[in-house]
Coordinates of C-alpha atoms and ligand atoms in Angstrom, one line a residue:
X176 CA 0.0 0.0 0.0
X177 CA 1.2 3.7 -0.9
X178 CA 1.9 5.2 1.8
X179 CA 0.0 8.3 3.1
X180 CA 2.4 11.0 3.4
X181 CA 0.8 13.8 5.8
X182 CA 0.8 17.3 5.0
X183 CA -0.1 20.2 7.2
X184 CA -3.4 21.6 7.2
X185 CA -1.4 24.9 6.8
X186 CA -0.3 23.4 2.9
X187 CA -3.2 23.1 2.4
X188 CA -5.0 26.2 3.5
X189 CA -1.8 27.4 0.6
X190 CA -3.1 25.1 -2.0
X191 CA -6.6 26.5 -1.4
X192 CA -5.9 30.2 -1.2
X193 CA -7.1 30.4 2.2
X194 CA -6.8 34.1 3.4
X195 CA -4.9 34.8 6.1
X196 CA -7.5 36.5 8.5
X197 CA -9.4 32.7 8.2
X198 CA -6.4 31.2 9.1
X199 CA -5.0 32.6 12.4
X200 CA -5.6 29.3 13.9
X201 CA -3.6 25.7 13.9
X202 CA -3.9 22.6 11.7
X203 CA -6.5 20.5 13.2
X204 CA -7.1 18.1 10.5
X205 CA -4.3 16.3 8.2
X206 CA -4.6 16.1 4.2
X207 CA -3.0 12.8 2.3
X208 CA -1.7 12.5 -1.0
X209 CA -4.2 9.7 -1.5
X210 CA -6.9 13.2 -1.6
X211 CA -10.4 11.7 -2.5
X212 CA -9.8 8.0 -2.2
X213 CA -9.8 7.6 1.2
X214 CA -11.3 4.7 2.8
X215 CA -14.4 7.0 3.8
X216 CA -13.7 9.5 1.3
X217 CA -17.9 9.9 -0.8
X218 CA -17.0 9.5 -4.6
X219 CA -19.9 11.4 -5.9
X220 CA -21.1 13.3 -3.1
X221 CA -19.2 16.3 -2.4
X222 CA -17.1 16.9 0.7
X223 CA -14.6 19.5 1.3
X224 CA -10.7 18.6 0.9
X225 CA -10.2 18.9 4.9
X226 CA -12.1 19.9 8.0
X227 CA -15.4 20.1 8.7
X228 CA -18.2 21.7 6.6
X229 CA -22.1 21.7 6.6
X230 CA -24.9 24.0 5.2
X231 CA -24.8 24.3 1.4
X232 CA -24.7 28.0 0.8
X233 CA -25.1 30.6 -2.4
X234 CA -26.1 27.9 -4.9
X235 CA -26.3 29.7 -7.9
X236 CA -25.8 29.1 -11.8
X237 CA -24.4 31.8 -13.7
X238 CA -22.8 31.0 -17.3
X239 CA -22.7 27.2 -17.4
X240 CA -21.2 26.8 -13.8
X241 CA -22.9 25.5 -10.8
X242 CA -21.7 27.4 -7.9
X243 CA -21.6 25.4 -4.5
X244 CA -20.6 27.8 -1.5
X245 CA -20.7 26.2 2.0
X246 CA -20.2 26.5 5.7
X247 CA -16.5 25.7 5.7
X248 CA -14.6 25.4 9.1
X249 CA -11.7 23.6 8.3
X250 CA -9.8 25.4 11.2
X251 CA -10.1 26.0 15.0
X252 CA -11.4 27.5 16.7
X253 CA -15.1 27.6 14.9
X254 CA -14.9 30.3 12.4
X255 CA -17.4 29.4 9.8
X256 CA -17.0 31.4 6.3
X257 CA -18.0 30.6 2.8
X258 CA -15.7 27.8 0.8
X259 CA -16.6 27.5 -2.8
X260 CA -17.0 24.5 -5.4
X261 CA -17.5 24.9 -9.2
X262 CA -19.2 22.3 -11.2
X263 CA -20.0 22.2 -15.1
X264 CA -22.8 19.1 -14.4
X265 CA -23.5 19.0 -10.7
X266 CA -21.9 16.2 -10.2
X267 CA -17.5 17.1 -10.5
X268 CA -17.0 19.8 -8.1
X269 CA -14.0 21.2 -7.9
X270 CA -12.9 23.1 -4.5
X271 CA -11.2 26.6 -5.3
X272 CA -10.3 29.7 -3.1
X273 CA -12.6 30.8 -0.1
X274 CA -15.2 33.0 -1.4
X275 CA -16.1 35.1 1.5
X276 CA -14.2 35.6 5.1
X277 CA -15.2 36.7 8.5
X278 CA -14.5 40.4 9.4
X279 CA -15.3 42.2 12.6
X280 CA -19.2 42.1 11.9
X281 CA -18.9 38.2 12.6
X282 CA -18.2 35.1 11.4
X283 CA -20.0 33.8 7.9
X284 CA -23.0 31.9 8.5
X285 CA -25.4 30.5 5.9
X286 CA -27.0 32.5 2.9
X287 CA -28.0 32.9 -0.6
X288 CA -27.0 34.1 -3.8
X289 CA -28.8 35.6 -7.0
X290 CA -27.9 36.9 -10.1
X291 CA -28.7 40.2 -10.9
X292 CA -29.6 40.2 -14.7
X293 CA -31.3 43.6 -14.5
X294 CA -27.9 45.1 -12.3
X295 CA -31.0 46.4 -9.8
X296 CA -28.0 46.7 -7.3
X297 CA -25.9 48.6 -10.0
X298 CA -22.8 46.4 -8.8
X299 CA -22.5 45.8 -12.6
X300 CA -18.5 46.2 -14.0
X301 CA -18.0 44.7 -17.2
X302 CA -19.9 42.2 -19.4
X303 CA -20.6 40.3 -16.9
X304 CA -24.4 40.3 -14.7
X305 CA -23.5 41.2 -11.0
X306 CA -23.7 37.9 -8.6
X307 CA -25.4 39.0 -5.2
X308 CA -24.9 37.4 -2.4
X309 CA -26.6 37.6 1.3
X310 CA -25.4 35.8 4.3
X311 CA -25.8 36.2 7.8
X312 CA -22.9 38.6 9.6
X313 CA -23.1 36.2 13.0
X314 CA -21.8 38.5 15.5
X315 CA -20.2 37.6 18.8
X316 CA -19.0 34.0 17.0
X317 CA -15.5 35.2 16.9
X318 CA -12.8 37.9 18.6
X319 CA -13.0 39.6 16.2
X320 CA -17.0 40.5 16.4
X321 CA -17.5 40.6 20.3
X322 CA -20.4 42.6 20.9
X323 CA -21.7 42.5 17.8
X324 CA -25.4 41.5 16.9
X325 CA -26.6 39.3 13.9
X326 CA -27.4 41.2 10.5
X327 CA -27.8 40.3 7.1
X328 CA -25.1 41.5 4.9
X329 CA -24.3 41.5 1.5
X330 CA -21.4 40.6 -0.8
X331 CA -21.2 40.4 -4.9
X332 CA -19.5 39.7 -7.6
X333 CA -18.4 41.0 -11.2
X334 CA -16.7 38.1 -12.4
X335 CA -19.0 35.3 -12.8
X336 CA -18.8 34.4 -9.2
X337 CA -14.7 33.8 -9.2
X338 CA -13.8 36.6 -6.3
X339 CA -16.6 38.3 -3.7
X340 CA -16.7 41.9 -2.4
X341 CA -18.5 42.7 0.7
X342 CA -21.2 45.8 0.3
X343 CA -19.1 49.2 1.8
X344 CA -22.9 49.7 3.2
X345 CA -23.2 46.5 5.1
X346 CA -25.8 45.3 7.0
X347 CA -28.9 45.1 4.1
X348 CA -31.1 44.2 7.3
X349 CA -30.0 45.1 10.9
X350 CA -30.2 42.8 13.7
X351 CA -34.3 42.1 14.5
X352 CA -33.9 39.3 17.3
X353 CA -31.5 36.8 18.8
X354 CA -29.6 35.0 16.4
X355 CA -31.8 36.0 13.0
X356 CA -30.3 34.3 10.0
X357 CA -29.8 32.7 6.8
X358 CA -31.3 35.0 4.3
X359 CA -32.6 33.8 0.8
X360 CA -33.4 35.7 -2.0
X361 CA -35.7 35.3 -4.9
X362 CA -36.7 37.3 -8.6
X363 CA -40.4 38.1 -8.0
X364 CA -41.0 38.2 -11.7
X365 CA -44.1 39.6 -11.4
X366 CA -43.2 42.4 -9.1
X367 CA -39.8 42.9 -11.0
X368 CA -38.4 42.8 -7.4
X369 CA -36.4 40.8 -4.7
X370 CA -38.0 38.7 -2.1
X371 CA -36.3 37.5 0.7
X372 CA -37.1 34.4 3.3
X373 CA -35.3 35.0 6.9
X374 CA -35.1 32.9 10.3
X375 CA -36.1 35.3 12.6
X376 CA -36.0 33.5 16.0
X377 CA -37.5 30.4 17.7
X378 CA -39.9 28.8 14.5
X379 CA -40.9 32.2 13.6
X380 CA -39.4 33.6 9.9
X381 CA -40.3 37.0 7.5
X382 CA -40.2 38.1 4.3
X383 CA -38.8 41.0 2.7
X384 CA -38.8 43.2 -0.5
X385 CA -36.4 45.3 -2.0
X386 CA -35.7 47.2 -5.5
X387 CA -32.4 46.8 -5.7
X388 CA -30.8 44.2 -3.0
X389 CA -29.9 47.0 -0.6
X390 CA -33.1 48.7 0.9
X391 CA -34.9 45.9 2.3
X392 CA -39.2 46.1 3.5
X393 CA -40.7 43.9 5.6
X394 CA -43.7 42.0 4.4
X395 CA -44.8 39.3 6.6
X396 CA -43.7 37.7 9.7
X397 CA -44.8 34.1 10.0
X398 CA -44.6 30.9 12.3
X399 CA -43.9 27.5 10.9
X400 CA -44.2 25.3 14.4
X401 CA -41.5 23.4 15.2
X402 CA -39.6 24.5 12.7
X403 CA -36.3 26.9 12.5
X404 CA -33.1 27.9 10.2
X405 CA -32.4 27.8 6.6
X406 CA -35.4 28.7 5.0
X407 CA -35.8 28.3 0.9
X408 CA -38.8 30.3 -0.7
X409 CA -39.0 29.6 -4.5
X410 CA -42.7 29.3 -7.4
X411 CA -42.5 25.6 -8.9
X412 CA -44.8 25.1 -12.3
X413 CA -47.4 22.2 -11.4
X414 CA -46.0 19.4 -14.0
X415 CA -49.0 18.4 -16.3
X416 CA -50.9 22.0 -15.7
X417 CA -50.0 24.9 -17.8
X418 CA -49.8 28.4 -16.4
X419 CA -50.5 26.8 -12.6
X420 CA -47.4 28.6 -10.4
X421 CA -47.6 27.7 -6.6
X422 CA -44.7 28.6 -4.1
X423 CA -43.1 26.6 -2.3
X424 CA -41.8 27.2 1.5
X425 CA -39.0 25.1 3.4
X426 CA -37.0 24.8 6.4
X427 CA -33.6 23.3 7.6
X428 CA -35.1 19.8 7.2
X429 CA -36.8 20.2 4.1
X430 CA -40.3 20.0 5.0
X431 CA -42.2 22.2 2.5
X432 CA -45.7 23.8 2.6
X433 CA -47.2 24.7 -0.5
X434 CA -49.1 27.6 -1.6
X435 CA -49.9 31.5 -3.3
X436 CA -47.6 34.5 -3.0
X437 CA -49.3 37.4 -4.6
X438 CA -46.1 39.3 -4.1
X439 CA -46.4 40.7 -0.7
X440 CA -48.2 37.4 1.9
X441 CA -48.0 33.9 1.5
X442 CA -50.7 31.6 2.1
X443 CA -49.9 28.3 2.9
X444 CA -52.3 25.1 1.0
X445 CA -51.2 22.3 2.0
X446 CA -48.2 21.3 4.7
X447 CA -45.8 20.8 6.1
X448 CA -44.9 18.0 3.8
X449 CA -42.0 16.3 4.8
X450 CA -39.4 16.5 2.7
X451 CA -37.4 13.5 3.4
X452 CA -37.7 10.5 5.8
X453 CA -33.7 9.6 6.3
X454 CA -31.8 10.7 8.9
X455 CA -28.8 12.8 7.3
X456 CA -30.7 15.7 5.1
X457 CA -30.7 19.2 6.9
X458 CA -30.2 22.9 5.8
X459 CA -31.6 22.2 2.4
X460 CA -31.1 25.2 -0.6
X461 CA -32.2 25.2 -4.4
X462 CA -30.1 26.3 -7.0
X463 CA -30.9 30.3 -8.1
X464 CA -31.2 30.3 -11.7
X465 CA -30.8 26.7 -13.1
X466 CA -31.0 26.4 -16.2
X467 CA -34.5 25.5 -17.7
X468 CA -36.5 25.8 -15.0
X469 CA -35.1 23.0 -13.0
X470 CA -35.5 23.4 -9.2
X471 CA -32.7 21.4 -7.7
X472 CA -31.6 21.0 -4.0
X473 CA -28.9 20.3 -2.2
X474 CA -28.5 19.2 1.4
X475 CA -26.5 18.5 4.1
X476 CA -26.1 15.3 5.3
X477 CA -26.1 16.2 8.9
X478 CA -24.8 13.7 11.6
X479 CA -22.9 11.3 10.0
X480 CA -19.8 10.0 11.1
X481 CA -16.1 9.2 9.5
X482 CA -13.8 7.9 11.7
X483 CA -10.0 9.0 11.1
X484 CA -10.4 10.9 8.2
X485 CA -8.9 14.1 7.2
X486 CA -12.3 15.9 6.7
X487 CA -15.9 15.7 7.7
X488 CA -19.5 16.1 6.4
X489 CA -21.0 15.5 3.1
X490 CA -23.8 17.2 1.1
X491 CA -26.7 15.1 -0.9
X492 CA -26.9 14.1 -4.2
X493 CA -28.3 16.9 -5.8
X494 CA -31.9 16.2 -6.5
X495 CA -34.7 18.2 -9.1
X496 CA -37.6 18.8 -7.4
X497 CA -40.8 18.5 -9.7
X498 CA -44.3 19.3 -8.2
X499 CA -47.4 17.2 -9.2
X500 CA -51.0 16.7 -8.5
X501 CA -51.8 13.2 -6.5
X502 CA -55.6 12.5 -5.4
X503 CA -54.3 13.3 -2.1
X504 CA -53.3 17.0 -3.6
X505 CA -50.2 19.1 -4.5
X506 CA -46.9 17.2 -3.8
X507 CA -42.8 17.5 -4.1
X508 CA -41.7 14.8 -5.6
X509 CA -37.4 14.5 -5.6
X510 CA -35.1 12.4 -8.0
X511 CA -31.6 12.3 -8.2
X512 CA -30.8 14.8 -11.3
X513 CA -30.0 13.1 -14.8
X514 CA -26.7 14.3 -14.7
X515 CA -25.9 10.8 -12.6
X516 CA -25.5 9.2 -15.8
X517 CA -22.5 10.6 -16.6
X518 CA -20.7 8.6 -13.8
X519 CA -22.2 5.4 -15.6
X520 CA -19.9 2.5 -15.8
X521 CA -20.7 -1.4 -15.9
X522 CA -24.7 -2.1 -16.8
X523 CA -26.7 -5.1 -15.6
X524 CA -30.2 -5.3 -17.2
X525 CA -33.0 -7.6 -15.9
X526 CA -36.4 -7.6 -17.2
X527 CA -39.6 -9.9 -16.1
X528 CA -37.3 -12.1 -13.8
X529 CA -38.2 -13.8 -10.8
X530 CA -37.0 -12.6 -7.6
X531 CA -37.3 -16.2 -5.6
X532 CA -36.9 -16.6 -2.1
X533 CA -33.6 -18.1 -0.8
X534 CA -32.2 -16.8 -4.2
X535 CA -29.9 -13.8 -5.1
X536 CA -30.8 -12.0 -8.4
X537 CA -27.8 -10.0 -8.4
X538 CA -25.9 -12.9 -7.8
X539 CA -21.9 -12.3 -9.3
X540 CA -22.3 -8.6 -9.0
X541 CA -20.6 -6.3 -7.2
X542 CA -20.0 -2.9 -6.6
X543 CA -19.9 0.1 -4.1
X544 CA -21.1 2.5 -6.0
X545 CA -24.0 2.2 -7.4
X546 CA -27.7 3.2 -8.8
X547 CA -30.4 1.1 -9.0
X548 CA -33.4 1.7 -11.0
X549 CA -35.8 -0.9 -10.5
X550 CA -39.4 -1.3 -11.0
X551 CA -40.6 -4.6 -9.0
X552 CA -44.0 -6.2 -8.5
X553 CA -44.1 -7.4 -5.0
X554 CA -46.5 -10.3 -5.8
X555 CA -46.8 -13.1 -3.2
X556 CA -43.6 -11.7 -1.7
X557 CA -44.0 -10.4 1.9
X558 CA -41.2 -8.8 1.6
X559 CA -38.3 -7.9 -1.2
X560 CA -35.5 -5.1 -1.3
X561 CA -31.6 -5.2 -1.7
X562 CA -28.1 -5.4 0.1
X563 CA -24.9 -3.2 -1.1
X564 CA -21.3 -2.7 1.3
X565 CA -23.7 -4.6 4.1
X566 CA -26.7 -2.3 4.7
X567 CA -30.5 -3.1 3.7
X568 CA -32.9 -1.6 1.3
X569 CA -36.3 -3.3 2.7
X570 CA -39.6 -2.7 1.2
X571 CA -42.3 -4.8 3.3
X572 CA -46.0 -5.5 2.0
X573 CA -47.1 -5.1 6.0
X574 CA -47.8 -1.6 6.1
X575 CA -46.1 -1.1 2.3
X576 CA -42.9 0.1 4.5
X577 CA -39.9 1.2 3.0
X578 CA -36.7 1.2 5.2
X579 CA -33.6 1.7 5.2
X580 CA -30.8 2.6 7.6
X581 CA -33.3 2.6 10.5
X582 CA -36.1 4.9 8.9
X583 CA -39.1 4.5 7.6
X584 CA -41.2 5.9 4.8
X585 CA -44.6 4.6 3.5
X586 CA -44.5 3.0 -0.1
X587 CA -47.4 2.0 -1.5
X588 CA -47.7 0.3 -4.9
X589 CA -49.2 1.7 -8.1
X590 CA -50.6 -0.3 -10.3
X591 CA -49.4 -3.5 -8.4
X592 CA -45.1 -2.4 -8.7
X593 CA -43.1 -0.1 -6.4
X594 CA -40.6 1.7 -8.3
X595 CA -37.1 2.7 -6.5
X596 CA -34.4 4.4 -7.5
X597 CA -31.1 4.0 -5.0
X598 CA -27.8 5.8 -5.0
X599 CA -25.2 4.1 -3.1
X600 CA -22.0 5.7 -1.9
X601 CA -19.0 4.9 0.3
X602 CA -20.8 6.3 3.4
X603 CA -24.6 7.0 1.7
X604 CA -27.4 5.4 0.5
X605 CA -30.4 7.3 -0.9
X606 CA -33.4 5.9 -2.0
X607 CA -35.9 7.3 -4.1
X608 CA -39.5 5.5 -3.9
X609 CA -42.3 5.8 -6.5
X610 CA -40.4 8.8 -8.6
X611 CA -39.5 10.7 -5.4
X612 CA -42.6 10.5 -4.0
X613 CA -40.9 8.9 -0.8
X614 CA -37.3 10.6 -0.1
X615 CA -34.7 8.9 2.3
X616 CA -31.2 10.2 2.6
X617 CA -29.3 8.6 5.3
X618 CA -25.4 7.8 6.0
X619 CA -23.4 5.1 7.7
X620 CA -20.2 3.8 8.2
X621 CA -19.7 0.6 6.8
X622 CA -19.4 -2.4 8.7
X623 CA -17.8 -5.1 5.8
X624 CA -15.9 -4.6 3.1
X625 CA -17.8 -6.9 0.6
X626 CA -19.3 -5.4 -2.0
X627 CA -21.2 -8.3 -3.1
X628 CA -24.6 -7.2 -3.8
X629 CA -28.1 -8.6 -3.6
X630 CA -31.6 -8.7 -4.8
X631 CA -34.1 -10.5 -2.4
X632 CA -37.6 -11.4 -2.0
X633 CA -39.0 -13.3 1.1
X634 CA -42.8 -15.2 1.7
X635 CA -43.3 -15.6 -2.2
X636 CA -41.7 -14.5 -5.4
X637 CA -41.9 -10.9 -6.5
X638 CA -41.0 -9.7 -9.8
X639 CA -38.4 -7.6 -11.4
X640 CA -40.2 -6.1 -14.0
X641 CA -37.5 -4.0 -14.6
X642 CA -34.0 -3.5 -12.8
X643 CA -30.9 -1.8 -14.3
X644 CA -27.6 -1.7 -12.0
X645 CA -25.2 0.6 -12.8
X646 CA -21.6 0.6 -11.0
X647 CA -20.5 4.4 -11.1
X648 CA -17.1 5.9 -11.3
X649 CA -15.6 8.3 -9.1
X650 CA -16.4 11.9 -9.7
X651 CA -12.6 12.8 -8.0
X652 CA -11.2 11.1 -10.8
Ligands
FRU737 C1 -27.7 25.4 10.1 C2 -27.0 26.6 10.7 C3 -27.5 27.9 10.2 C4 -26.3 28.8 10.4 C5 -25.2 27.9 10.1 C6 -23.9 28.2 10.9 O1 -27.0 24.2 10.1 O2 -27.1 26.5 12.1 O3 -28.7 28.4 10.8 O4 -26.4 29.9 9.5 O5 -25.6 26.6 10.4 O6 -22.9 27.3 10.5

């Protein structure tokens, strides 16, 4: 085996352009030359080089780049500011230099970005439409700040996202209560304005208006019980109903609720919907701008662990939201986005095969990294589901129960079959039931290292009317 040579986090913090005023503090974490294939290491979920990150931040598309910021703290003490990915498909991201640092208003906490095609903010140099961002200014987190309260501050951009100047006129909102955060803006199209979603304080939240990203107007103040940080305000087209806009409302945890913004109140239809049943998704954004409409979200997969390794945390698969009409009324459905295809490898095709009990379908394949797409008619079988790197995929005809990881979601057939889609990573499996109807994202650390996979059924045969397995490549690679 190679061995790992250990660099300094302080090498790294070189190799990433790391400002100085981030990195008054001492190497905490170390960085191997084996970067991205560590034992741990996701291979197409993103995760920073070193240290320890969580909310995705500023997710914006400008000019055929995806723009991942994040809550990056690869130092001690806690000092989170905005790292920075770039992506040309959502799925290679490729770390480069810290986008925005703390200062004596406070550390970086989480926030949004926009682009400004009109230049409304008139921070427009060059060819190039103005990139806005607004993040929270969290006061008192640092030395630096001590005294200071919580605002919301702004910081753009005149080339194409690459470098970040903070507003000379900072804060856009000053402090209303306690630790008030994580603003996210919006177009209003209709308005030919900005609309912003803030967490105001216990599970209450507001929104805002402005002309021009700077002067900001209270709207609404709202409660969503139970609920706190992160909030994500964006209009979704209802698929299969032309001209039908509804907007959509989420927290931290992706629940959503559903319903009409004439511009200045939101009235909620239906929720809170919950977003996703696993036990790692938190601090959800969507993407401003995507291209063609597509809504897509990212997450972070809070709470999981990786033992020994140089850096911590991982977001989701990113996933395209899409919202249809069930009997049951308005829903978000989530599937990973097609882009997943381009880390296709080896292909094994099944169609209208048995699934016996006692019997492996998948037998002779392996892999541990994968995604399944698989429709399956549960027949006589009380139960059926699959096995990769150890860990269960479990769909049970008691209750139509779909588990995985130790959580449960309710899948019920259609038309007699259950369809699944399944993403399995190094330290991830996701699992998409009846085209996202049914989320669960949920991490682990593996317990074997066989990557024998498996297809069961159990009580009676079930049927794969259609499965495809594909082993994936590494996106570091
Ligand atoms: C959510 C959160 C945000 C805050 C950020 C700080 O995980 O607590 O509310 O802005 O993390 O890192």
């Amino acid at each position: 085996m190679k061995s790992q040579a250990i660099i300094t986090l302080a090498v790294l913090a070189g190799c990433l352009g790391a400002a100085s005023s981030a990195s008054g503090a001492k190497e905490s974490a170390n960085v191997t030359d084996q970067l991205y294939s560590e034992k741990l290491r996701p291979q197409f979920h993103f995760s920073a080089k070193a240290g320890w990150i969580n909310d995705p931040n500023g997710l914006v598309f400008y000019k055929g780049v995806w723009h991942m910021f994040f809550q990056y703290n690869p130092f001690t003490p806690p000092a989170p500011f905005w790292g920075h990915a770039i992506s040309k498909d959502l799925v290679h991201w490729k770390q480069i230099e810290h986008a925005i640092l703390p200062d004596a208003m406070g550390t970086i906490f989480s926030g949004s970005a926009v682009v400004d095609w009109k230049n409304t903010s008139g921070f427009k140099k060059g060819d190039d439409a103005p990139l806005v961002a607004f993040y929270t200014a969290a006061g008192g987190t640092s030395d630096e700040s001590k005294g200071a309260p919580f605002t919301q501050c702004s910081a753009y951009s005149t080339d194409a996202g690459m470098t970040w100047t903070k507003y000379e006129k900072n804060p856009v909102i000053p402090h209303i209560k306690g630790a008030n955060r994580d603003p996210k803006a919006v177009w209003h199209e209709p308005g030919q304005k900005w609309v912003l979603i803030l967490y105001i304080d216990e599970d209450w939240f507001a929104l805002f208006e402005s002309k021009d990203t700077k002067i900001w107007t209270k709207l609404q103040d709202f409660q969503f019980p139970g609920h706190t940080e992160c909030p994500d305000f964006f209009p979704m087209k209802v698929e299969g109903e032309p001209g039908v806009t509804k907007w959509v409302l989420t927290t931290a945890i992706g629940d959503a609720h559903i319903g009409s913004f004439d511009g200045k109140r939101f009235v909620s239809e239906a929720g809170p919907l919950t977003g996703d049943f696993g036990a790692n998704y938190y601090a959800v954004q969507t993407f401003s701008d995507a291209p063609g409409g597509r809504r897509i979200q990212v997450a972070w997969m809070r709470g999981a662990e990786y033992p020994d390794m140089p850096f911590t945390q991982q977001m989701n698969f990113p996933t395209e939201m899409t919202l249809r009409r069930f009997p049951e009324g308005l829903r978000i459905c989530r599937l990973p986005v097609r882009e997943i295809e381009t880390l296709h490898d080896k292909e094994h095709k099944f169609k209208n095969k048995a699934i016996n009990p006692g019997e492996n379908l998948l037998a002779g394949i392996s892999g541990g990294l994968l995604h399944i797409q698989a429709e399956i008619e549960p027949g006589k079988a009380s139960a059926f589901g699959f096995r990769a790197l150890g860990e269960e995929v479990r769909w049970s005809a008691d209750g139509n129960t779909l588990s995985c990881l130790g959580k449960t979601a309710i899948a019920a057939p259609e038309n007699g079959r259950i369809r699944l889609e399944i993403l399995v990573d190094r330290t991830s499996i996701e699992v998409f039931a009846n085209g996202g109807r049914a989320v669960m994202s949920s991490c682990f650390v593996p317990k074997t290292d066989s990557s024998q996979l498996e297809c069961f059924a159990e009580g009676g045969a079930a049927k794969a009317v259609s499965l495809k397995v594909h082993t994936l490549k590494s996106a570091w690679r």
